[in-house]
Each structure stands twice: as C-alpha cells, then as structure tokens.
Amino acid sequence: MDTIPTQPTADWREYYVDPHPGLKSTERIQETCGACSGTGIYTAPTHITDGLGRPFCFACKGTGVHSRLVSSARATARAHAKARAEHANTMRALAARRATFELAHPGLRDQLTEAHLSVRDGNPLRVRIGQLLDRLEEYAGTLEEEEVTEALELLDQLGKETAASRPVPTGRTIIRGEILATKTIDTKWGVTVKILIQGVGWRVWGSRPSEISTARRGDVVELTATISASDDDPSFGFYSRPSKAHVIAAGLRRSA
Ligand SMILES: [Zn+2]
C-alpha cells in the first residue's frame, strides 16, 4: 500500500510563549483571581463575609490577586503549549491516515455516496451502504480492510441489480416475489403494514393484504393488484387494491 510521507511532528516549543519575558524563575508575579475576577468579593450564594459584612472571596482571601512564582506560570504555559502540539499532531496523523486510505482506495467514498443516493429506501443494500458511509465519517475517512471488501461487494451487487432491472409490469396483474422489507405505518385510520416485494428485475411497494397478515421478510408471496410505475424509476411500482394474496413459500425464520 502506498503511503503519504508524514509531516514533521509538531514541537511544543512552536506553541510556547513566555508569559513573563525578562523575569527570573524565582521572582513572584501577581495574577488576577479567577474566582472573583479580581474584585475580592464573591458573588455566589454561599460565602464568607469580611469584617464589614461583605461576601469575601475565599480563593484570594479578598485580595483579588494570587501571588505566584514565575516558574509556576511558565510551567502552566508549557502545559498548554504541549496540549496544543499534541492536538496538532493528532490532526496531522488523522489527515495522513485519511490520505493513505484514499490513495489505496481511490474514489471509494464517492462511489459509496453515489450508490447511497441511487438506492431506493427499503432496499437492504441502502442501509448497509449508509452504515459504511457513517463509518467513513467516524473513522477519520478510513475503513478496515474487511469493510472495504464488503463495500466493494455491495457496489458489485448494486451494479448487478441495476443491470438486471426491468420495467415493472403495470395495470391489473399478478405479482409474485419475495418480501424484501416490511414497514409499519401509523395513520389516522390505524396501523398499516407496507411491504416491498422483489419481482424479476422490479420491485413494488404497497399495503400488506389481511390474507397474508403474518407474511414477513423472506417469504415468497403472490397476489393480484393494480400497479403504477414510479415517475423516477421505471423498475419500481406502487400497487393498490390487492386481492387473492397468499404465501407461496415461507422464508428462513431466524429463531428467537
Ligand atoms: Zn478572589
């Protein structure tokens, strides 16, 4: 596999700015108290009051400042610089990993994105392709090798499906095919179950007739219905007024 030459590692010194230039490490400086913003007066509900009954900042004992060694202030600035350098290195490593992946699998992300857009809702391929795209986002634009293998298989399968697609029969016709998916829809008239049936090179979508109310994904069913083709996909249709529905073959059921 080709690799991208890695960028030089960020050094914390690139991010460090001496907070007190010119001062010796052993000198002391005064910093504004963060708890009271330098007022010496505490504004939160619980407080200790001074001799005049004013709420008193416990952190700075009412002085509004903290005295600190220059060496201590520099140590804090160094810690911040190190955190920034570490973050920069993490971002560089992620960018390098992403670039290496794209070199090894050119165009895979675009192909998956395009495939996801072209696959109809309800096609099981769509779900898996979507999950792989999500993985690409989460995983710094890369996939594990076995996921790449799966992605290529899904794209291949989709290509075959597209090549095998045929115009859906229209009008009053007998539909015979496997249930690819079911979807329960709540309407104001009650609950309806819609099913996606895979015919030979085409698919149809419609309500599951009551005669086959137990039919599920994987079952092969037959019914008579009126089909109208989708406007944007001639291999996809919507059926209505189903009758004479029955299950021809039960699919493999997963045991509970
Ligand atoms: Zn204070």
mmCIF file of N, CA and C in Angstrom, residues 38-108:
data_model
loop_
_atom_site.group_PDB
_atom_site.id
_atom_site.type_symbol
_atom_site.label_atom_id
_atom_site.label_comp_id
_atom_site.label_asym_id
_atom_site.label_seq_id
_atom_site.Cartn_x
_atom_site.Cartn_y
_atom_site.Cartn_z
ATOM 1 N N GLY A 38 -10.874 39.402 40.377
ATOM 2 C CA GLY A 38 -10.040 40.470 40.921
ATOM 3 C C GLY A 38 -10.740 41.411 41.875
ATOM 4 N N THR A 39 -12.023 41.195 42.124
ATOM 5 C CA THR A 39 -12.752 42.130 42.997
ATOM 6 C C THR A 39 -12.533 41.822 44.473
ATOM 7 N N GLY A 40 -12.168 40.553 44.765
ATOM 8 C CA GLY A 40 -12.032 40.152 46.168
ATOM 9 C C GLY A 40 -13.378 39.851 46.805
ATOM 10 N N ILE A 41 -14.443 40.087 46.027
ATOM 11 C CA ILE A 41 -15.789 39.871 46.556
ATOM 12 C C ILE A 41 -16.434 38.709 45.807
ATOM 13 N N TYR A 42 -16.964 37.795 46.572
ATOM 14 C CA TYR A 42 -17.536 36.590 45.989
ATOM 15 C C TYR A 42 -19.028 36.797 45.769
ATOM 16 N N THR A 43 -19.529 36.356 44.603
ATOM 17 C CA THR A 43 -20.928 36.642 44.291
ATOM 18 C C THR A 43 -21.843 35.414 44.311
ATOM 19 N N ALA A 44 -21.256 34.235 44.539
ATOM 20 C CA ALA A 44 -22.090 33.033 44.579
ATOM 21 C C ALA A 44 -22.883 33.007 45.889
ATOM 22 N N PRO A 45 -23.959 32.197 45.947
ATOM 23 C CA PRO A 45 -24.837 32.219 47.127
ATOM 24 C C PRO A 45 -24.142 31.915 48.461
ATOM 25 N N THR A 46 -23.218 30.951 48.447
ATOM 26 C CA THR A 46 -22.546 30.626 49.707
ATOM 27 C C THR A 46 -21.286 31.475 49.822
ATOM 28 N N HIS A 47 -21.078 32.135 50.937
ATOM 29 C CA HIS A 47 -19.875 32.960 51.050
ATOM 30 C C HIS A 47 -19.498 33.172 52.509
ATOM 31 N N ILE A 48 -18.316 33.628 52.646
ATOM 32 C CA ILE A 48 -17.833 34.023 53.970
ATOM 33 C C ILE A 48 -17.751 35.542 53.910
ATOM 34 N N THR A 49 -18.170 36.231 54.943
ATOM 35 C CA THR A 49 -18.157 37.695 54.869
ATOM 36 C C THR A 49 -16.940 38.261 55.594
ATOM 37 N N ASP A 50 -16.521 39.441 55.171
ATOM 38 C CA ASP A 50 -15.402 40.100 55.852
ATOM 39 C C ASP A 50 -15.938 40.874 57.052
ATOM 40 N N GLY A 51 -15.087 41.619 57.698
ATOM 41 C CA GLY A 51 -15.479 42.346 58.900
ATOM 42 C C GLY A 51 -16.608 43.341 58.672
ATOM 43 N N LEU A 52 -16.795 43.784 57.418
ATOM 44 C CA LEU A 52 -17.843 44.752 57.109
ATOM 45 C C LEU A 52 -19.108 44.077 56.611
ATOM 46 N N GLY A 53 -19.142 42.739 56.677
ATOM 47 C CA GLY A 53 -20.324 42.014 56.236
ATOM 48 C C GLY A 53 -20.392 41.800 54.740
ATOM 49 N N ARG A 54 -19.290 42.117 54.035
ATOM 50 C CA ARG A 54 -19.302 41.896 52.586
ATOM 51 C C ARG A 54 -18.912 40.455 52.307
ATOM 52 N N PRO A 55 -19.498 39.842 51.260
ATOM 53 C CA PRO A 55 -19.081 38.481 50.891
ATOM 54 C C PRO A 55 -17.619 38.514 50.457
ATOM 55 N N PHE A 56 -16.909 37.574 50.894
ATOM 56 C CA PHE A 56 -15.470 37.611 50.831
ATOM 57 C C PHE A 56 -14.972 36.474 49.952
ATOM 58 N N CYS A 57 -14.055 36.747 48.997
ATOM 59 C CA CYS A 57 -13.545 35.680 48.130
ATOM 60 C C CYS A 57 -12.560 34.835 48.908
ATOM 61 N N PHE A 58 -12.938 33.572 49.048
ATOM 62 C CA PHE A 58 -12.129 32.663 49.832
ATOM 63 C C PHE A 58 -10.842 32.289 49.102
ATOM 64 N N ALA A 59 -10.919 32.256 47.740
ATOM 65 C CA ALA A 59 -9.778 31.814 46.937
ATOM 66 C C ALA A 59 -8.566 32.732 47.103
ATOM 67 N N CYS A 60 -8.813 34.052 47.172
ATOM 68 C CA CYS A 60 -7.700 35.001 47.239
ATOM 69 C C CYS A 60 -7.707 35.754 48.567
ATOM 70 N N LYS A 61 -8.524 35.269 49.485
ATOM 71 C CA LYS A 61 -8.665 35.893 50.804
ATOM 72 C C LYS A 61 -9.003 37.372 50.686
ATOM 73 N N GLY A 62 -9.801 37.688 49.659
ATOM 74 C CA GLY A 62 -10.292 39.053 49.496
ATOM 75 C C GLY A 62 -9.322 40.013 48.849
ATOM 76 N N THR A 63 -8.129 39.538 48.452
ATOM 77 C CA THR A 63 -7.152 40.462 47.868
ATOM 78 C C THR A 63 -7.382 40.699 46.380
ATOM 79 N N GLY A 64 -8.092 39.757 45.733
ATOM 80 C CA GLY A 64 -8.327 39.901 44.284
ATOM 81 C C GLY A 64 -7.162 39.421 43.440
ATOM 82 N N VAL A 65 -6.081 39.013 44.053
ATOM 83 C CA VAL A 65 -4.916 38.544 43.286
ATOM 84 C C VAL A 65 -4.329 37.283 43.920
ATOM 85 N N HIS A 66 -3.600 36.568 43.092
ATOM 86 C CA HIS A 66 -2.830 35.430 43.591
ATOM 87 C C HIS A 66 -1.371 35.716 43.326
ATOM 88 N N SER A 67 -0.537 35.431 44.271
ATOM 89 C CA SER A 67 0.899 35.581 44.085
ATOM 90 C C SER A 67 1.442 34.238 43.619
ATOM 91 N N ARG A 68 2.312 34.286 42.639
ATOM 92 C CA ARG A 68 2.785 33.042 42.043
ATOM 93 C C ARG A 68 4.217 33.205 41.577
ATOM 94 N N LEU A 69 4.976 32.119 41.623
ATOM 95 C CA LEU A 69 6.332 32.146 41.105
ATOM 96 C C LEU A 69 6.289 32.194 39.581
ATOM 97 N N VAL A 70 7.206 32.923 38.990
ATOM 98 C CA VAL A 70 7.316 32.979 37.524
ATOM 99 C C VAL A 70 7.496 31.571 36.965
ATOM 100 N N SER A 71 8.268 30.725 37.680
ATOM 101 C CA SER A 71 8.497 29.351 37.201
ATOM 102 C C SER A 71 7.182 28.580 37.114
ATOM 103 N N SER A 72 6.288 28.845 38.060
ATOM 104 C CA SER A 72 4.996 28.153 38.056
ATOM 105 C C SER A 72 4.134 28.610 36.881
ATOM 106 N N ALA A 73 4.128 29.933 36.624
ATOM 107 C CA ALA A 73 3.358 30.468 35.493
ATOM 108 C C ALA A 73 3.903 29.911 34.178
ATOM 109 N N ARG A 74 5.228 29.777 34.108
ATOM 110 C CA ARG A 74 5.832 29.228 32.877
ATOM 111 C C ARG A 74 5.475 27.754 32.717
ATOM 112 N N ALA A 75 5.403 27.018 33.836
ATOM 113 C CA ALA A 75 5.032 25.600 33.759
ATOM 114 C C ALA A 75 3.622 25.445 33.200
ATOM 115 N N THR A 76 2.708 26.332 33.630
ATOM 116 C CA THR A 76 1.337 26.292 33.114
ATOM 117 C C THR A 76 1.322 26.582 31.612
ATOM 118 N N ALA A 77 2.083 27.591 31.199
ATOM 119 C CA ALA A 77 2.143 27.951 29.777
ATOM 120 C C ALA A 77 2.731 26.799 28.955
ATOM 121 N N ARG A 78 3.721 26.095 29.519
ATOM 122 C CA ARG A 78 4.317 24.945 28.821
ATOM 123 C C ARG A 78 3.280 23.830 28.656
ATOM 124 N N ALA A 79 2.504 23.588 29.728
ATOM 125 C CA ALA A 79 1.486 22.523 29.664
ATOM 126 C C ALA A 79 0.463 22.829 28.565
ATOM 127 N N HIS A 80 0.068 24.114 28.469
ATOM 128 C CA HIS A 80 -0.870 24.492 27.405
ATOM 129 C C HIS A 80 -0.241 24.297 26.028
ATOM 130 N N ALA A 81 1.019 24.678 25.899
ATOM 131 C CA ALA A 81 1.711 24.537 24.608
ATOM 132 C C ALA A 81 1.821 23.058 24.225
ATOM 133 N N LYS A 82 2.073 22.204 25.216
ATOM 134 C CA LYS A 82 2.184 20.764 24.934
ATOM 135 C C LYS A 82 0.839 20.195 24.483
ATOM 136 N N ALA A 83 -0.230 20.643 25.132
ATOM 137 C CA ALA A 83 -1.558 20.162 24.740
ATOM 138 C C ALA A 83 -1.872 20.592 23.307
ATOM 139 N N ARG A 84 -1.505 21.811 22.955
ATOM 140 C CA ARG A 84 -1.774 22.295 21.594
ATOM 141 C C ARG A 84 -0.948 21.521 20.568
ATOM 142 N N ALA A 85 0.318 21.236 20.909
ATOM 143 C CA ALA A 85 1.174 20.474 19.993
ATOM 144 C C ALA A 85 0.624 19.058 19.812
ATOM 145 N N GLU A 86 0.145 18.476 20.908
ATOM 146 C CA GLU A 86 -0.405 17.121 20.845
ATOM 147 C C GLU A 86 -1.643 17.094 19.946
ATOM 148 N N HIS A 87 -2.478 18.108 20.106
ATOM 149 C CA HIS A 87 -3.673 18.200 19.265
ATOM 150 C C HIS A 87 -3.283 18.325 17.792
ATOM 151 N N ALA A 88 -2.288 19.187 17.525
ATOM 152 C CA ALA A 88 -1.845 19.371 16.139
ATOM 153 C C ALA A 88 -1.314 18.060 15.572
ATOM 154 N N ASN A 89 -0.581 17.302 16.396
ATOM 155 C CA ASN A 89 -0.043 16.019 15.927
ATOM 156 C C ASN A 89 -1.149 15.012 15.657
ATOM 157 N N THR A 90 -2.169 15.025 16.511
ATOM 158 C CA THR A 90 -3.304 14.115 16.295
ATOM 159 C C THR A 90 -3.983 14.437 14.969
ATOM 160 N N MET A 91 -4.220 15.741 14.715
ATOM 161 C CA MET A 91 -4.875 16.147 13.481
ATOM 162 C C MET A 91 -4.021 15.768 12.256
ATOM 163 N N ARG A 92 -2.693 15.918 12.376
ATOM 164 C CA ARG A 92 -1.813 15.554 11.251
ATOM 165 C C ARG A 92 -1.856 14.056 10.994
ATOM 166 N N ALA A 93 -1.881 13.273 12.096
ATOM 167 C CA ALA A 93 -1.915 11.813 11.942
ATOM 168 C C ALA A 93 -3.210 11.377 11.267
ATOM 169 N N LEU A 94 -4.324 12.008 11.662
ATOM 170 C CA LEU A 94 -5.620 11.669 11.058
ATOM 171 C C LEU A 94 -5.628 12.024 9.575
ATOM 172 N N ALA A 95 -5.072 13.190 9.248
ATOM 173 C CA ALA A 95 -5.039 13.625 7.851
ATOM 174 C C ALA A 95 -4.190 12.659 7.020
ATOM 175 N N ALA A 96 -3.069 12.210 7.604
ATOM 176 C CA ALA A 96 -2.187 11.286 6.885
ATOM 177 C C ALA A 96 -2.878 9.943 6.672
ATOM 178 N N ARG A 97 -3.617 9.495 7.695
ATOM 179 C CA ARG A 97 -4.310 8.210 7.589
ATOM 180 C C ARG A 97 -5.397 8.269 6.505
ATOM 181 N N ARG A 98 -6.118 9.386 6.500
ATOM 182 C CA ARG A 98 -7.169 9.578 5.502
ATOM 183 C C ARG A 98 -6.566 9.600 4.093
ATOM 184 N N ALA A 99 -5.455 10.335 3.931
ATOM 185 C CA ALA A 99 -4.829 10.452 2.611
ATOM 186 C C ALA A 99 -4.307 9.100 2.140
ATOM 187 N N THR A 100 -3.749 8.327 3.069
ATOM 188 C CA THR A 100 -3.237 6.992 2.722
ATOM 189 C C THR A 100 -4.372 6.090 2.264
ATOM 190 N N PHE A 101 -5.481 6.172 2.992
ATOM 191 C CA PHE A 101 -6.646 5.347 2.629
ATOM 192 C C PHE A 101 -7.163 5.717 1.243
ATOM 193 N N GLU A 102 -7.225 7.038 0.969
ATOM 194 C CA GLU A 102 -7.760 7.471 -0.322
ATOM 195 C C GLU A 102 -6.850 7.079 -1.479
ATOM 196 N N LEU A 103 -5.540 7.023 -1.181
ATOM 197 C CA LEU A 103 -4.600 6.556 -2.213
ATOM 198 C C LEU A 103 -4.802 5.073 -2.495
ATOM 199 N N ALA A 104 -5.051 4.320 -1.428
ATOM 200 C CA ALA A 104 -5.210 2.872 -1.567
ATOM 201 C C ALA A 104 -6.551 2.510 -2.192
ATOM 202 N N HIS A 105 -7.570 3.332 -1.930
ATOM 203 C CA HIS A 105 -8.914 3.025 -2.432
ATOM 204 C C HIS A 105 -9.500 4.247 -3.111
ATOM 205 N N PRO A 106 -8.893 4.647 -4.235
ATOM 206 C CA PRO A 106 -9.334 5.904 -4.862
ATOM 207 C C PRO A 106 -10.808 5.841 -5.279
ATOM 208 N N GLY A 107 -11.527 6.892 -4.935
ATOM 209 C CA GLY A 107 -12.917 7.016 -5.389
ATOM 210 C C GLY A 107 -13.934 6.196 -4.623
ATOM 211 N N LEU A 108 -13.480 5.385 -3.655
ATOM 212 C CA LEU A 108 -14.434 4.510 -2.962
ATOM 213 C C LEU A 108 -15.517 5.307 -2.234
#
